Amino acid sequence: MTPPVFFASHPSYYPEPAIDRGFLLLGQWTSQGAKWVKGEEIDAIVQHNQSLLKQQLRSFRPDVCLAGNLDFLQYDAEMLEQALTNRVPVAHYLMNEKPNYNAEQTPQQPTFRLITCSNWVKENLQAAGYPTKTTQTIYPGADVEAFYQAELPERDRLRIAYASLVAPYKGADVLVEALTLLSAMGIEFTATIAGGTLQPDFVAALKQFVEAEGLQTSVEFTGVLSRQELTELYQTHNVLVLPSRFEEPFGISQIEAMAAGLTLITSGTGGAGEVVAEHGQDGLLFESENPFDLAEVLSSLVNAGEEWRAIALSRTTTALEFSQAKATEQIEAVLLELVALKNSVSQPLPIKLHLGGKVAHPDWKILDIEDRPEVDF
């Protein structure tokens, strides 16, 4: 089989490495959620970031700015406004449900553009009152080249992979409970739960449950895997389960696994459901937080034969739709459009009126030739 062409050339015109990691963060993620810095440290970090951005705008003189996750870099939209005020167009690529600024703080300049990682995110923004007239959905590109396998995995039995943060909101417990149901049905399987955690007690509880059910020889917990190790994991598995109970903005792991030939079974929450065009055609859906439904969907593959193979074969079309090459081309098109828009809009000149303390006539037809202080509007 001739492998599909995923590759595209996007050469850099700048010396490498072209990365400055000088920005400071206003917080970090912990097992209890977002933890923000406090007191005077906040103002110091904000001033540092604004000063560094000002310096970069002056020295680098960018044609356009692509902004990513700004949650821990700013409180409102001040950094976006700073770039826009300096006549640098900005495309804010939103990978979360909402940005860190509210709808009223969204920049109004025509050279600002919101990009969403899924239609679900775009619809949520619109419902929350964000201006979305020019908002465009561009699905994040997965590294399908690295994960692609020419041959489909063996479908001799269920070999199930989970690859995500191991946390309650990601639904790892839903999968583990479904595995106990498969075991009770006498269905042979192995499962690997790969991923780090911010809640070690939760992982310990899952392991204890697995042992109590006598599944310790069938279920393995690997912890965090490198990209290479994840690639190797997919080479030995034939199903990926994404059991998230959280409304996922998207879900790149789904694309990576499908590129490797794994059959996707997903709860389809949020934007994650946009990966599966039709249940039973290019993936399988189950009800979120329902281990019984998940077990039923998993068990349906055991005797599916050619139907299972047909679902797995659809991965090429899906991988092409969500490849990095396609995403890069779409993002480049938006950035070029913003640059062209900036160049087409002339810089407005300030209006200078010499009022000299007089009351302006309603029609503003004032002639004052005396030397007066200028007032810029």
CSV table of C-alpha atoms in Angstrom, one decimal:
chain,number,residue,atom,x,y,z
A,1,MET,CA,0.0,0.0,0.0
A,2,THR,CA,1.3,3.4,-1.0
A,3,PRO,CA,1.3,5.7,2.1
A,4,PRO,CA,-0.6,8.9,1.8
A,5,VAL,CA,1.2,12.2,1.4
A,6,PHE,CA,1.0,14.2,4.7
A,7,PHE,CA,4.2,16.2,4.3
A,8,ALA,CA,4.4,19.9,3.3
A,9,SER,CA,7.5,22.2,3.3
A,10,HIS,CA,7.4,25.2,5.6
A,11,PRO,CA,11.0,26.4,5.8
A,12,SER,CA,12.0,29.0,8.4
A,13,TYR,CA,13.7,32.1,7.2
A,14,TYR,CA,15.1,32.9,10.7
A,15,PRO,CA,18.2,31.3,12.4
A,16,GLU,CA,17.4,28.6,14.9
A,17,PRO,CA,16.6,28.6,17.7
A,18,ALA,CA,14.3,31.5,17.2
A,19,ILE,CA,12.6,31.1,20.6
A,20,ASP,CA,12.7,33.6,23.5
A,21,ARG,CA,11.2,32.1,26.7
A,22,GLY,CA,11.5,35.4,28.7
A,23,PHE,CA,7.8,35.8,29.6
A,24,LEU,CA,6.9,35.0,33.2
A,25,LEU,CA,3.7,33.1,34.2
A,26,LEU,CA,1.1,34.4,36.6
A,27,GLY,CA,0.4,30.9,37.8
A,28,GLN,CA,0.5,27.2,37.2
A,29,TRP,CA,-1.7,24.1,37.2
A,30,THR,CA,-1.9,22.0,40.3
A,31,SER,CA,-3.9,19.1,41.5
A,32,GLN,CA,-6.4,21.6,42.8
A,33,GLY,CA,-6.6,23.5,39.5
A,34,ALA,CA,-5.1,26.9,38.5
A,35,LYS,CA,-3.0,28.5,41.2
A,36,TRP,CA,-2.3,32.2,40.7
A,37,VAL,CA,0.5,34.2,42.2
A,38,LYS,CA,-0.6,36.9,44.7
A,39,GLY,CA,0.0,40.4,45.8
A,40,GLU,CA,2.7,42.7,44.4
A,41,GLU,CA,4.2,39.8,42.5
A,42,ILE,CA,1.3,40.0,40.0
A,43,ASP,CA,2.0,43.6,39.1
A,44,ALA,CA,5.7,42.9,38.7
A,45,ILE,CA,5.1,40.0,36.4
A,46,VAL,CA,2.5,42.0,34.3
A,47,GLN,CA,5.0,44.9,34.0
A,48,HIS,CA,7.8,42.5,33.0
A,49,ASN,CA,5.8,40.8,30.3
A,50,GLN,CA,4.5,44.1,28.9
A,51,SER,CA,8.0,45.5,28.9
A,52,LEU,CA,9.4,42.4,27.2
A,53,LEU,CA,6.7,42.5,24.6
A,54,LYS,CA,7.4,46.2,23.9
A,55,GLN,CA,11.1,45.4,23.4
A,56,GLN,CA,10.3,42.5,21.1
A,57,LEU,CA,7.9,44.6,19.0
A,58,ARG,CA,10.6,47.3,18.6
A,59,SER,CA,13.5,45.0,17.8
A,60,PHE,CA,11.9,42.1,15.9
A,61,ARG,CA,9.3,44.3,14.2
A,62,PRO,CA,6.9,41.5,13.3
A,63,ASP,CA,4.5,41.6,10.4
A,64,VAL,CA,1.9,39.7,12.3
A,65,CYS,CA,1.5,37.9,15.6
A,66,LEU,CA,0.0,34.4,16.2
A,67,ALA,CA,-1.0,34.2,19.9
A,68,GLY,CA,-1.7,30.9,21.7
A,69,ASN,CA,-2.7,30.2,25.2
A,70,LEU,CA,-2.4,33.4,27.2
A,71,ASP,CA,-4.1,32.3,30.4
A,72,PHE,CA,-1.1,32.8,32.6
A,73,LEU,CA,0.5,35.7,30.7
A,74,GLN,CA,-2.2,38.3,31.1
A,75,TYR,CA,-5.3,39.0,33.1
A,76,ASP,CA,-7.3,40.7,30.4
A,77,ALA,CA,-6.4,41.3,26.7
A,78,GLU,CA,-3.7,43.9,27.5
A,79,MET,CA,-0.9,42.0,25.5
A,80,LEU,CA,-3.1,41.6,22.5
A,81,GLU,CA,-4.0,45.3,22.6
A,82,GLN,CA,-0.4,46.2,23.0
A,83,ALA,CA,0.5,44.5,19.8
A,84,LEU,CA,-2.5,45.9,17.9
A,85,THR,CA,-1.7,49.4,19.1
A,86,ASN,CA,1.7,49.0,17.5
A,87,ARG,CA,0.0,48.1,14.2
A,88,VAL,CA,0.8,44.4,14.5
A,89,PRO,CA,-2.1,42.3,13.4
A,90,VAL,CA,-3.0,39.4,15.8
A,91,ALA,CA,-4.6,36.0,15.3
A,92,HIS,CA,-5.5,34.5,18.6
A,93,TYR,CA,-5.7,30.7,18.2
A,94,LEU,CA,-8.0,29.5,21.0
A,95,MET,CA,-7.4,26.0,22.2
A,96,ASN,CA,-9.7,26.3,25.3
A,97,GLU,CA,-13.4,26.8,25.7
A,98,LYS,CA,-13.0,30.5,26.3
A,99,PRO,CA,-10.1,33.0,26.3
A,100,ASN,CA,-8.9,34.6,29.6
A,101,TYR,CA,-10.7,37.9,28.7
A,102,ASN,CA,-14.4,38.4,28.6
A,103,ALA,CA,-16.5,39.3,25.6
A,104,GLU,CA,-16.4,43.0,26.2
A,105,GLN,CA,-12.6,43.0,26.3
A,106,THR,CA,-12.2,41.3,23.0
A,107,PRO,CA,-10.2,43.5,20.7
A,108,GLN,CA,-12.4,45.3,18.1
A,109,GLN,CA,-9.7,46.2,15.6
A,110,PRO,CA,-10.2,44.8,12.1
A,111,THR,CA,-6.7,43.4,12.2
A,112,PHE,CA,-7.6,41.0,15.1
A,113,ARG,CA,-8.9,37.6,14.4
A,114,LEU,CA,-10.1,34.7,16.7
A,115,ILE,CA,-9.3,31.2,15.5
A,116,THR,CA,-11.0,28.3,17.3
A,117,CYS,CA,-9.8,24.7,17.5
A,118,SER,CA,-13.3,23.3,16.9
A,119,ASN,CA,-16.8,24.4,15.9
A,120,TRP,CA,-17.9,23.6,19.4
A,121,VAL,CA,-15.6,26.2,20.8
A,122,LYS,CA,-16.8,28.8,18.2
A,123,GLU,CA,-20.5,28.1,19.1
A,124,ASN,CA,-19.7,28.5,22.8
A,125,LEU,CA,-18.0,31.8,22.2
A,126,GLN,CA,-21.0,33.0,20.2
A,127,ALA,CA,-23.4,31.9,22.9
A,128,ALA,CA,-21.4,33.8,25.5
A,129,GLY,CA,-21.5,37.0,23.5
A,130,TYR,CA,-18.1,37.1,21.9
A,131,PRO,CA,-17.8,38.7,18.5
A,132,THR,CA,-17.5,35.7,16.1
A,133,LYS,CA,-18.3,37.3,12.7
A,134,THR,CA,-14.8,36.8,11.5
A,135,THR,CA,-13.9,33.8,13.7
A,136,GLN,CA,-12.7,30.7,11.8
A,137,THR,CA,-12.3,27.1,13.0
A,138,ILE,CA,-9.0,25.5,12.1
A,139,TYR,CA,-8.5,22.1,13.6
A,140,PRO,CA,-5.2,21.6,15.3
A,141,GLY,CA,-2.8,19.6,13.2
A,142,ALA,CA,-1.7,16.3,14.6
A,143,ASP,CA,1.7,14.8,13.8
A,144,VAL,CA,0.2,12.1,11.6
A,145,GLU,CA,3.5,11.6,9.8
A,146,ALA,CA,5.2,10.4,13.0
A,147,PHE,CA,2.3,8.0,14.0
A,148,TYR,CA,1.3,6.7,10.6
A,149,GLN,CA,1.6,2.9,10.1
A,150,ALA,CA,1.2,1.4,6.6
A,151,GLU,CA,-0.2,-1.8,8.0
A,152,LEU,CA,-3.3,-2.0,10.3
A,153,PRO,CA,-2.8,-3.5,13.7
A,154,GLU,CA,-3.8,-7.1,14.3
A,155,ARG,CA,-7.4,-7.5,15.4
A,156,ASP,CA,-7.1,-10.9,17.0
A,157,ARG,CA,-8.4,-9.5,20.3
A,158,LEU,CA,-9.1,-6.2,22.0
A,159,ARG,CA,-5.8,-4.4,22.8
A,160,ILE,CA,-7.0,-1.1,24.3
A,161,ALA,CA,-5.0,2.1,24.8
A,162,TYR,CA,-5.7,5.1,26.9
A,163,ALA,CA,-3.4,8.1,26.2
A,164,SER,CA,-4.2,11.2,28.2
A,165,LEU,CA,-3.8,12.8,31.6
A,166,VAL,CA,-5.0,10.3,34.2
A,167,ALA,CA,-7.6,12.4,36.0
A,168,PRO,CA,-11.3,12.1,37.0
A,169,TYR,CA,-12.4,14.6,34.4
A,170,LYS,CA,-10.6,12.6,31.7
A,171,GLY,CA,-12.7,9.6,32.6
A,172,ALA,CA,-10.0,7.0,33.2
A,173,ASP,CA,-12.2,5.5,35.9
A,174,VAL,CA,-15.0,5.0,33.4
A,175,LEU,CA,-12.7,3.0,31.2
A,176,VAL,CA,-11.4,0.9,34.1
A,177,GLU,CA,-15.0,0.1,35.2
A,178,ALA,CA,-15.9,-0.9,31.6
A,179,LEU,CA,-12.9,-3.2,31.6
A,180,THR,CA,-14.3,-5.1,34.6
A,181,LEU,CA,-17.6,-5.5,32.7
A,182,LEU,CA,-15.7,-6.9,29.7
A,183,SER,CA,-14.0,-9.4,32.0
A,184,ALA,CA,-17.3,-10.4,33.5
A,185,MET,CA,-18.5,-11.1,29.9
A,186,GLY,CA,-15.6,-13.4,29.3
A,187,ILE,CA,-14.1,-11.2,26.6
A,188,GLU,CA,-10.3,-11.4,26.3
A,189,PHE,CA,-8.4,-8.1,26.3
A,190,THR,CA,-5.4,-6.2,27.4
A,191,ALA,CA,-5.3,-2.5,28.2
A,192,THR,CA,-2.6,0.1,28.7
A,193,ILE,CA,-3.3,3.4,30.6
A,194,ALA,CA,-0.6,5.8,29.6
A,195,GLY,CA,-0.3,9.4,30.9
A,196,GLY,CA,0.9,11.5,33.8
A,197,THR,CA,-1.3,12.8,36.6
A,198,LEU,CA,-1.7,15.7,39.0
A,199,GLN,CA,-3.6,13.5,41.3
A,200,PRO,CA,-1.5,10.5,42.4
A,201,ASP,CA,-4.2,9.4,44.9
A,202,PHE,CA,-6.6,8.9,42.0
A,203,VAL,CA,-4.2,6.7,40.1
A,204,ALA,CA,-3.5,4.7,43.2
A,205,ALA,CA,-7.2,4.1,43.7
A,206,LEU,CA,-7.5,2.9,40.1
A,207,LYS,CA,-4.7,0.5,40.6
A,208,GLN,CA,-6.2,-0.8,43.8
A,209,PHE,CA,-9.5,-1.3,42.0
A,210,VAL,CA,-7.8,-3.2,39.1
A,211,GLU,CA,-6.1,-5.5,41.6
A,212,ALA,CA,-9.3,-6.1,43.6
A,213,GLU,CA,-11.0,-7.2,40.3
A,214,GLY,CA,-8.1,-9.5,39.5
A,215,LEU,CA,-7.2,-7.6,36.3
A,216,GLN,CA,-3.6,-6.7,37.2
A,217,THR,CA,-2.2,-9.0,34.4
A,218,SER,CA,-4.5,-7.4,31.8
A,219,VAL,CA,-4.3,-3.7,32.7
A,220,GLU,CA,-1.0,-1.8,32.8
A,221,PHE,CA,-0.3,1.7,34.0
A,222,THR,CA,2.8,3.2,32.3
A,223,GLY,CA,2.9,6.8,33.5
A,224,VAL,CA,4.1,9.5,31.2
A,225,LEU,CA,5.4,8.3,27.8
A,226,SER,CA,7.7,10.1,25.4
A,227,ARG,CA,6.6,10.7,21.9
A,228,GLN,CA,8.7,7.7,20.7
A,229,GLU,CA,7.2,5.5,23.4
A,230,LEU,CA,3.7,6.6,22.5
A,231,THR,CA,4.4,5.7,18.9
A,232,GLU,CA,5.5,2.3,20.0
A,233,LEU,CA,2.5,1.9,22.2
A,234,TYR,CA,0.2,2.5,19.2
A,235,GLN,CA,2.1,-0.2,17.2
A,236,THR,CA,1.0,-2.8,19.7
A,237,HIS,CA,-2.7,-1.8,20.2
A,238,ASN,CA,-5.7,-1.7,18.0
A,239,VAL,CA,-8.2,0.5,19.9
A,240,LEU,CA,-7.9,4.0,21.5
A,241,VAL,CA,-10.5,4.9,24.1
A,242,LEU,CA,-11.1,8.6,24.9
A,243,PRO,CA,-13.6,8.4,27.8
A,244,SER,CA,-13.5,12.1,28.8
A,245,ARG,CA,-16.5,13.4,30.9
A,246,PHE,CA,-15.0,16.9,30.4
A,247,GLU,CA,-16.1,18.9,27.4
A,248,GLU,CA,-13.0,18.6,25.3
A,249,PRO,CA,-12.1,21.6,23.1
A,250,PHE,CA,-10.7,19.1,20.6
A,251,GLY,CA,-8.6,16.0,21.2
A,252,ILE,CA,-5.4,15.5,19.2
A,253,SER,CA,-4.6,12.1,20.6
A,254,GLN,CA,-7.6,10.8,18.7
A,255,ILE,CA,-6.0,11.8,15.4
A,256,GLU,CA,-2.6,10.4,16.3
A,257,ALA,CA,-4.1,7.0,17.2
A,258,MET,CA,-6.2,6.9,14.0
A,259,ALA,CA,-3.2,7.7,11.9
A,260,ALA,CA,-1.5,4.6,13.5
A,261,GLY,CA,-4.5,2.5,12.5
A,262,LEU,CA,-6.2,2.2,15.8
A,263,THR,CA,-10.0,2.3,16.0
A,264,LEU,CA,-11.3,5.3,17.9
A,265,ILE,CA,-13.9,4.9,20.6
A,266,THR,CA,-14.8,8.2,22.1
A,267,SER,CA,-17.3,9.9,24.4
A,268,GLY,CA,-17.3,12.7,21.9
A,269,THR,CA,-17.7,15.4,24.4
A,270,GLY,CA,-17.3,19.0,23.2
A,271,GLY,CA,-15.1,19.4,20.1
A,272,ALA,CA,-13.8,15.8,20.4
A,273,GLY,CA,-17.0,14.5,18.7
A,274,GLU,CA,-16.1,16.4,15.5
A,275,VAL,CA,-13.4,13.9,14.7
A,276,VAL,CA,-16.0,11.2,14.2
A,277,ALA,CA,-18.1,12.1,11.1
A,278,GLU,CA,-20.5,9.2,11.6
A,279,HIS,CA,-20.8,6.5,14.3
A,280,GLY,CA,-19.7,3.2,12.9
A,281,GLN,CA,-18.1,4.7,9.8
A,282,ASP,CA,-14.8,6.3,11.0
A,283,GLY,CA,-15.1,5.7,14.7
A,284,LEU,CA,-17.4,4.7,17.5
A,285,LEU,CA,-19.3,6.9,20.1
A,286,PHE,CA,-20.5,6.0,23.5
A,287,GLU,CA,-22.4,8.0,26.2
A,288,SER,CA,-20.1,10.0,28.4
A,289,GLU,CA,-19.8,8.7,32.0
A,290,ASN,CA,-21.5,5.4,31.1
A,291,PRO,CA,-19.2,2.4,31.5
A,292,PHE,CA,-21.9,0.0,30.5
A,293,ASP,CA,-22.3,1.7,27.1
A,294,LEU,CA,-18.5,1.8,26.7
A,295,ALA,CA,-18.3,-1.9,27.5
A,296,GLU,CA,-21.0,-2.7,24.9
A,297,VAL,CA,-19.3,-0.7,22.2
A,298,LEU,CA,-16.0,-2.4,22.9
A,299,SER,CA,-17.5,-5.8,22.9
A,300,SER,CA,-19.3,-5.1,19.6
A,301,LEU,CA,-15.8,-5.1,17.9
A,302,VAL,CA,-15.0,-8.6,18.9
A,303,ASN,CA,-17.1,-10.3,16.3
A,304,ALA,CA,-17.3,-7.3,13.9
A,305,GLY,CA,-14.8,-8.7,11.4
A,306,GLU,CA,-14.8,-6.7,8.2
A,307,GLU,CA,-16.9,-3.9,9.8
A,308,TRP,CA,-14.0,-3.3,12.3
A,309,ARG,CA,-11.5,-3.4,9.4
A,310,ALA,CA,-13.5,-0.9,7.4
A,311,ILE,CA,-13.6,1.6,10.4
A,312,ALA,CA,-9.9,1.2,10.8
A,313,LEU,CA,-9.2,1.8,7.1
A,314,SER,CA,-11.0,5.2,7.2
A,315,ARG,CA,-8.1,6.5,9.2
A,316,THR,CA,-6.3,7.8,6.1
A,317,THR,CA,-9.1,10.2,5.2
A,318,THR,CA,-9.4,11.4,8.8
A,319,ALA,CA,-5.6,11.9,9.2
A,320,LEU,CA,-5.4,14.0,6.0
A,321,GLU,CA,-8.3,16.2,7.3
A,322,PHE,CA,-6.5,16.8,10.6
A,323,SER,CA,-2.9,16.9,9.5
A,324,GLN,CA,-0.3,19.5,10.5
A,325,ALA,CA,0.3,20.3,6.9
A,326,LYS,CA,-3.4,21.3,6.4
A,327,ALA,CA,-3.5,23.3,9.6
A,328,THR,CA,-0.3,25.2,8.8
A,329,GLU,CA,-1.6,26.2,5.4
A,330,GLN,CA,-4.9,27.4,6.9
A,331,ILE,CA,-3.2,29.4,9.6
A,332,GLU,CA,-0.8,30.9,7.0
A,333,ALA,CA,-3.7,32.0,4.9
A,334,VAL,CA,-5.3,33.8,7.9
A,335,LEU,CA,-2.0,35.5,8.8
A,336,LEU,CA,-1.4,36.6,5.2
A,337,GLU,CA,-4.9,38.0,5.1
A,338,LEU,CA,-4.3,40.0,8.2
A,339,VAL,CA,-1.1,41.4,6.8
A,340,ALA,CA,-2.8,42.4,3.6
A,341,LEU,CA,-5.6,44.0,5.6
A,342,LYS,CA,-3.1,46.0,7.7
A,343,ASN,CA,-1.4,47.3,4.5
A,344,SER,CA,-4.7,48.3,3.0
A,345,VAL,CA,-5.7,50.4,6.0
A,346,SER,CA,-4.0,53.8,6.2
A,347,GLN,CA,-2.9,55.0,9.6
A,348,PRO,CA,-5.3,57.7,10.7
A,349,LEU,CA,-3.8,61.1,11.5
A,350,PRO,CA,-4.8,62.9,14.7
A,351,ILE,CA,-7.3,65.8,14.4
A,352,LYS,CA,-5.9,69.0,15.8
A,353,LEU,CA,-8.3,71.7,16.8
A,354,HIS,CA,-7.3,75.2,18.1
A,355,LEU,CA,-10.2,75.9,20.5
A,356,GLY,CA,-8.5,78.4,22.7
A,357,GLY,CA,-11.2,78.1,25.4
A,358,LYS,CA,-14.0,78.9,23.1
A,359,VAL,CA,-17.2,76.9,22.9
A,360,ALA,CA,-17.3,74.9,19.6
A,361,HIS,CA,-20.1,75.7,17.2
A,362,PRO,CA,-22.3,72.6,16.7
A,363,ASP,CA,-21.3,72.2,13.0
A,364,TRP,CA,-17.5,72.5,14.0
A,365,LYS,CA,-16.8,75.3,11.4
A,366,ILE,CA,-14.2,77.1,13.5
A,367,LEU,CA,-11.4,79.3,12.2
A,368,ASP,CA,-8.9,80.3,14.8
A,369,ILE,CA,-5.5,81.5,13.6
A,370,GLU,CA,-4.2,82.5,17.0
A,371,ASP,CA,-1.3,80.5,18.5
A,372,ARG,CA,-3.1,78.1,20.9
A,373,PRO,CA,-2.2,74.8,22.6
A,374,GLU,CA,-3.1,71.9,20.4
A,375,VAL,CA,-5.5,69.2,21.6
A,376,ASP,CA,-5.3,65.8,20.0
A,377,PHE,CA,-8.4,63.8,19.6
